Coordinates of C-alpha atoms in Angstrom, one line a residue:
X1 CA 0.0 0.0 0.0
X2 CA 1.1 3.8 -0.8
X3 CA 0.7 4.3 3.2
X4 CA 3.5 2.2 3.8
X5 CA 6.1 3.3 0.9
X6 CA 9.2 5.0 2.2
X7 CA 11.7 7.3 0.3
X8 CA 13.7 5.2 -2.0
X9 CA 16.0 5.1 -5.4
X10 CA 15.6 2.1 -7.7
X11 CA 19.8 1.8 -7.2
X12 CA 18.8 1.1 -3.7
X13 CA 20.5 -2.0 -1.9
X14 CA 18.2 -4.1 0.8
X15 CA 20.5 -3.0 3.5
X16 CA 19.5 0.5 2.4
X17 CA 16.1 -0.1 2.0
X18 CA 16.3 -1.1 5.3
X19 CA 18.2 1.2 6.9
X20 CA 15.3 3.8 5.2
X21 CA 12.3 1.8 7.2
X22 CA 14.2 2.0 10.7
X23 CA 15.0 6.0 10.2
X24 CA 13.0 7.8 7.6
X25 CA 9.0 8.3 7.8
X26 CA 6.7 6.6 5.4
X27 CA 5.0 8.8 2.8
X28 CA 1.5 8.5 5.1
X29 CA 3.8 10.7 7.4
X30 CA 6.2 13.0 5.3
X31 CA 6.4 16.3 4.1
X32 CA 5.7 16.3 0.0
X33 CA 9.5 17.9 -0.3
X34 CA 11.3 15.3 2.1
X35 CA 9.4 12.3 0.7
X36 CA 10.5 13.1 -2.9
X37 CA 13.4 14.9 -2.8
X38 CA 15.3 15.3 0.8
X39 CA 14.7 11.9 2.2
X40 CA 16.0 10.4 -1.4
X41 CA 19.5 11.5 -0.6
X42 CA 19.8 12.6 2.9
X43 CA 20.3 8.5 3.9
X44 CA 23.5 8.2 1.6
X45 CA 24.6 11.3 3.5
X46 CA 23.1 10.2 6.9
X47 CA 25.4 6.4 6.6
X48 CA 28.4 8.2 5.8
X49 CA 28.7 10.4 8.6
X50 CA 27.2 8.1 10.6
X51 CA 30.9 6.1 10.4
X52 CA 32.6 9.0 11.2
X53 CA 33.5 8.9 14.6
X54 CA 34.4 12.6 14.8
X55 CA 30.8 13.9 13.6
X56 CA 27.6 14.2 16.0
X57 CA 24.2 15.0 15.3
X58 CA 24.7 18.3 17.2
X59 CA 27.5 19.6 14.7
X60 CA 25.3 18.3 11.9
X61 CA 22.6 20.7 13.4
X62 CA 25.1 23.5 13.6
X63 CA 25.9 23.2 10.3
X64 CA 22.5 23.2 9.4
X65 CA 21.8 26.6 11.6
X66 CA 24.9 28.0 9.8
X67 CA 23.8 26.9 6.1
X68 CA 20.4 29.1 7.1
X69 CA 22.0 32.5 8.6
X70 CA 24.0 32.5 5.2
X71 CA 21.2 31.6 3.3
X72 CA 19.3 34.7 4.9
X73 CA 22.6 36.8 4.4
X74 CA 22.3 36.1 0.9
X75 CA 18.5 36.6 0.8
X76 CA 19.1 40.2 1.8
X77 CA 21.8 40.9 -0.6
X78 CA 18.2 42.1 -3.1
X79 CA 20.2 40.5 -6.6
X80 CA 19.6 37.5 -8.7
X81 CA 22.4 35.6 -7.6
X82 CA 22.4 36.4 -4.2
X83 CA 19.0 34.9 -4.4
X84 CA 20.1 32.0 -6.1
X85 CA 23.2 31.7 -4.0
X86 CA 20.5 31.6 -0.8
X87 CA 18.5 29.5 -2.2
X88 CA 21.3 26.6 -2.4
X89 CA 22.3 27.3 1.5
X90 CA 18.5 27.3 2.2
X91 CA 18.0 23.2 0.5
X92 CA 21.6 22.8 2.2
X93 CA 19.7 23.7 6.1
X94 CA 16.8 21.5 4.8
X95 CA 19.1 18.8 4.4
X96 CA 20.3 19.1 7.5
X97 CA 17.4 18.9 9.3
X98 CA 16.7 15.4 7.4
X99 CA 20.2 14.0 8.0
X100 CA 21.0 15.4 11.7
X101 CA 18.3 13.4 13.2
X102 CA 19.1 10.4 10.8
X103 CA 22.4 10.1 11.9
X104 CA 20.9 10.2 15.3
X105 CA 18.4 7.3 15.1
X106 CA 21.2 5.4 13.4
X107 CA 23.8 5.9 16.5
X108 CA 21.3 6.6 18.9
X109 CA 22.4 9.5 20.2
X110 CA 19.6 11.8 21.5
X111 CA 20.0 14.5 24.1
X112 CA 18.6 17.4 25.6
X113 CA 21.0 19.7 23.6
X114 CA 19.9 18.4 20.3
X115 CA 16.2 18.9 20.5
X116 CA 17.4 22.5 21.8
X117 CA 19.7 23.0 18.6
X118 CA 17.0 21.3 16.4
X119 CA 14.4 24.2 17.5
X120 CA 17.5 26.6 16.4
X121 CA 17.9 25.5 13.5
X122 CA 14.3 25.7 12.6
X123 CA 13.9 29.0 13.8
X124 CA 16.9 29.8 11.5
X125 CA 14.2 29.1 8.6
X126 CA 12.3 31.6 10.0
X127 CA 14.8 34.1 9.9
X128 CA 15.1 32.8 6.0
X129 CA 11.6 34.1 5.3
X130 CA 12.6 37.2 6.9
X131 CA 15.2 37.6 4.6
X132 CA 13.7 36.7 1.6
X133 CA 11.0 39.7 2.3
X134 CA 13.4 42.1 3.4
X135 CA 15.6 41.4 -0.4
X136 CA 12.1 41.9 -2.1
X137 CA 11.3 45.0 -0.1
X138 CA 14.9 46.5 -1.2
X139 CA 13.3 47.3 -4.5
X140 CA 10.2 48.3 -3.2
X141 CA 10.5 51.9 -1.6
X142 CA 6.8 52.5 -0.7
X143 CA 5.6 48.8 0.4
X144 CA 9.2 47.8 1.5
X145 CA 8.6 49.0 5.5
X146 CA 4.8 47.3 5.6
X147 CA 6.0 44.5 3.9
X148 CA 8.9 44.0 6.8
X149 CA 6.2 45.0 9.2
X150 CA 4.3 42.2 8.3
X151 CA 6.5 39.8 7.9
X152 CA 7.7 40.4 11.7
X153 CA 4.1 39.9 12.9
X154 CA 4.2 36.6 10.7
X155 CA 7.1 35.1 12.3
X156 CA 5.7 36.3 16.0
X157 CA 2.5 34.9 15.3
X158 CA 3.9 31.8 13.5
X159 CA 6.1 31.0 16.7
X160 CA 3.6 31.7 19.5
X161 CA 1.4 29.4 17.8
X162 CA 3.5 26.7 16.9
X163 CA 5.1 26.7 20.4
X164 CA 1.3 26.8 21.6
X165 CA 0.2 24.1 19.6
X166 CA 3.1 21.7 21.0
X167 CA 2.2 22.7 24.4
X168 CA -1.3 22.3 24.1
X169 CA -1.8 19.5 21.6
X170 CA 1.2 17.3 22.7
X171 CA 1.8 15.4 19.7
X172 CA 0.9 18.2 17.4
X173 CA -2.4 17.6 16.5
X174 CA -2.8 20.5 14.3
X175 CA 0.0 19.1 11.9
X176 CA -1.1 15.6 12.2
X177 CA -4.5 16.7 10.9
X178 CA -3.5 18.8 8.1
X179 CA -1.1 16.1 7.0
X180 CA -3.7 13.5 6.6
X181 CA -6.0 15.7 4.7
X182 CA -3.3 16.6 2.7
X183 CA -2.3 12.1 1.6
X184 CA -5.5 11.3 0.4
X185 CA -4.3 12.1 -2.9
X186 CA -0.6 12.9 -3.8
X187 CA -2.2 15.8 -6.5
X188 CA -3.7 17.4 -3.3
X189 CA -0.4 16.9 -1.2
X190 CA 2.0 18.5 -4.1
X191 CA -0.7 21.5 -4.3
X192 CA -0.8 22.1 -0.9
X193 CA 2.9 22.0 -0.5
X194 CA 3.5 24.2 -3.2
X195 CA 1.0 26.8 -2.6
X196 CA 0.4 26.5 1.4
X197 CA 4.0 25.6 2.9
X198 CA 7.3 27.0 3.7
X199 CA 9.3 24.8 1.8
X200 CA 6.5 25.1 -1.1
X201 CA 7.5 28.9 -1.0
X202 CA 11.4 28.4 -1.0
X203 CA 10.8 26.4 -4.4
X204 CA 8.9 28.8 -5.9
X205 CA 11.5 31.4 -4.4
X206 CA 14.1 29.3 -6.5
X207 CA 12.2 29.3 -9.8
X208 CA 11.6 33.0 -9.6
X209 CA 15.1 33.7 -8.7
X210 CA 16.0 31.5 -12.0
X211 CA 13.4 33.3 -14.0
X212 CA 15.1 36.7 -12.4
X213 CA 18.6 35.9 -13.5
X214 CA 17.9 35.1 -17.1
X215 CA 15.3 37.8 -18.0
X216 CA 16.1 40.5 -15.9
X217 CA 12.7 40.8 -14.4
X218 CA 11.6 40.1 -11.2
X219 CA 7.6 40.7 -10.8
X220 CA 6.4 37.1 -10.3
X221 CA 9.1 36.9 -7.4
X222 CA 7.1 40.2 -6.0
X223 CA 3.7 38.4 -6.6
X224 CA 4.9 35.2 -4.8
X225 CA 6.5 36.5 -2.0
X226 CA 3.5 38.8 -1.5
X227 CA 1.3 35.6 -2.1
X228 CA 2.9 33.5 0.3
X229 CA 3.3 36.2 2.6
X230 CA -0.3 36.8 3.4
X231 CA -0.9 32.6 3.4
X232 CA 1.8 32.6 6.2
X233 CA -0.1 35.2 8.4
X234 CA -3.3 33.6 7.9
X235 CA -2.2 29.8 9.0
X236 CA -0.5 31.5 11.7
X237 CA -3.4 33.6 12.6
X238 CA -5.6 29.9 12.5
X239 CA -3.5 27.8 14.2
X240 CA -3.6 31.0 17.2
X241 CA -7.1 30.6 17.3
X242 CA -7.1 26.7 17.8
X243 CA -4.7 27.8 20.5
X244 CA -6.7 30.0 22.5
X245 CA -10.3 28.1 21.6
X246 CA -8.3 24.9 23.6
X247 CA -7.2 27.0 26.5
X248 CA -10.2 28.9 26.8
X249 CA -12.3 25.2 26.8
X250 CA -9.4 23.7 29.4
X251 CA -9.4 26.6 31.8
X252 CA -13.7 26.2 31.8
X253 CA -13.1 22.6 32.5
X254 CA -10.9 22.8 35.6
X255 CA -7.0 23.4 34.4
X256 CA -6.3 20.4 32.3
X257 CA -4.4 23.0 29.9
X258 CA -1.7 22.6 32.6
X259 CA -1.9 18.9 32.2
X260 CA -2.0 19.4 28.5
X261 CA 1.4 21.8 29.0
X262 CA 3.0 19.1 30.8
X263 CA 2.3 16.4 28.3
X264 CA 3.4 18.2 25.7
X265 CA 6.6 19.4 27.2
X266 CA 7.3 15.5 27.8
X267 CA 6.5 14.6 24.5
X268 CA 8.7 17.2 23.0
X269 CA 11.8 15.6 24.9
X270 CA 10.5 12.0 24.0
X271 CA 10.3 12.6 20.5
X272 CA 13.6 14.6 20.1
X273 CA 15.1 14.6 16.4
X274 CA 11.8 13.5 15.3
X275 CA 12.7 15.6 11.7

């Protein structure tokens, strides 16, 4: 069944193919961009530095969190190539975030300090979407300071409710649901990716930057960003209002949004590296 396919290449030896069951997530359970293209290579990369004795998860993370402030360096820069330069470092920090907790499942090696460098590094990706606005608002004098305005909200908005969603829905049930809407058809999951995530708007980000550097012009980069912009403020501004309808029902019921906090706080350490 399609529910239980993982990542794979048709070069793939069994050892691999098993190695991708033990550490990788089935399609049922991965994001459109990992299942086809991340996952596919991140387990060559994953058993390689998995031998090296030298190389943790943690400085895989670090690398990661590095790849993504020079991504967002580049992002900022406002040209063609810096935007095409950004967009490399910005699959590079994606990668990471595959192979980090790979090589992690694979020496089974989970701490404390990973799951705190994990959240860093996907912070970092916030900071990316920062970027990429701010290098679109370089060339756009009277939108340029609402455009960075908004984005800013986005991000605080985006991170108070995702950090409210683990507290209050433990093992993410907001994502969880959305997910399994989204694999009832693999049409509906690619759309939704594309036009509805972060990773969708990096690899639209990366066609426009393409389309920039050969013709000059930069307007469906504008339109995009400004597209993805407003979809990132109103997921954000949904996934709030989950938040506060669950803590407004738990505090009329007698505090079990504590009990909710708690789980949720355990679950986060139990499921560390779970990217």
């Amino acid at each position: 069944m399609k529910e239980d396919l993982y990542p794979n290449m048709f070069w793939d030896s069994e050892k691999i193919r098993d190695c991708r069951i033990q550490v990788q997530k089935p399609w049922v359970r991965e994001e459109f961009w990992s299942y086809y293209f991340s996952r596919r290579i991140s387990i060559y990369l994953s058993l390689f530095l998995a031998k090296r004795k030298g190389v943790s998860p943690n400085a895989i993370t670090i690398a990661g969190i590095a790849a993504g402030l020079i991504a967002a360096a580049a992002f900022m820069y406002g040209s063609a190539g810096a935007f095409l330069i950004g967009c490399f470092f910005y699959q590079m920090c994606y990668l990471a975030d595959c192979v980090d907790g790979e090589v992690a499942r694979i020496k089974n090696q989970n701490s404390a300090g990973g799951v705190w460098l994990d959240i860093g590094l996907n912070y970092s990706l916030y900071l990316v979407s920062f970027s990429v606005i701010y290098g679109v608002a370089s060339s756009q004098p009277t939108l340029g300071p609402y455009l960075i305005y908004l984005i800013l909200f986005t991000i605080f908005t985006e991170i108070l409710a995702t950090n409210g969603s683990a507290l209050a829905f433990g093992q993410g049930k907001i994502s969880h649901e959305t997910v399994s809407m989204r694999k009832r058809s693999r049409w509906l999951d690619a759309g939704v990716f594309l036009f509805l995530t972060q990773t969708g708007f990096q690899s639209g980000v990366l066609i426009a930057a393409l389309m920039w550097a050969f013709s000059g012009q930069h307007q469906f980069l504008d339109l995009w960003t400004g597209y993805h912009l407003l979809v990132g403020l109103l997921r954000a501004l949904y996934k709030l209002k989950l938040n506060i309808k669950y803590v407004t029902s738990s505090r009329q019921e007698g505090g079990e949004a504590h009990e909710g906090s708690a789980h949720g706080g355990r679950t986060r350490i139990k499921d560390q590296r779970a990217n």
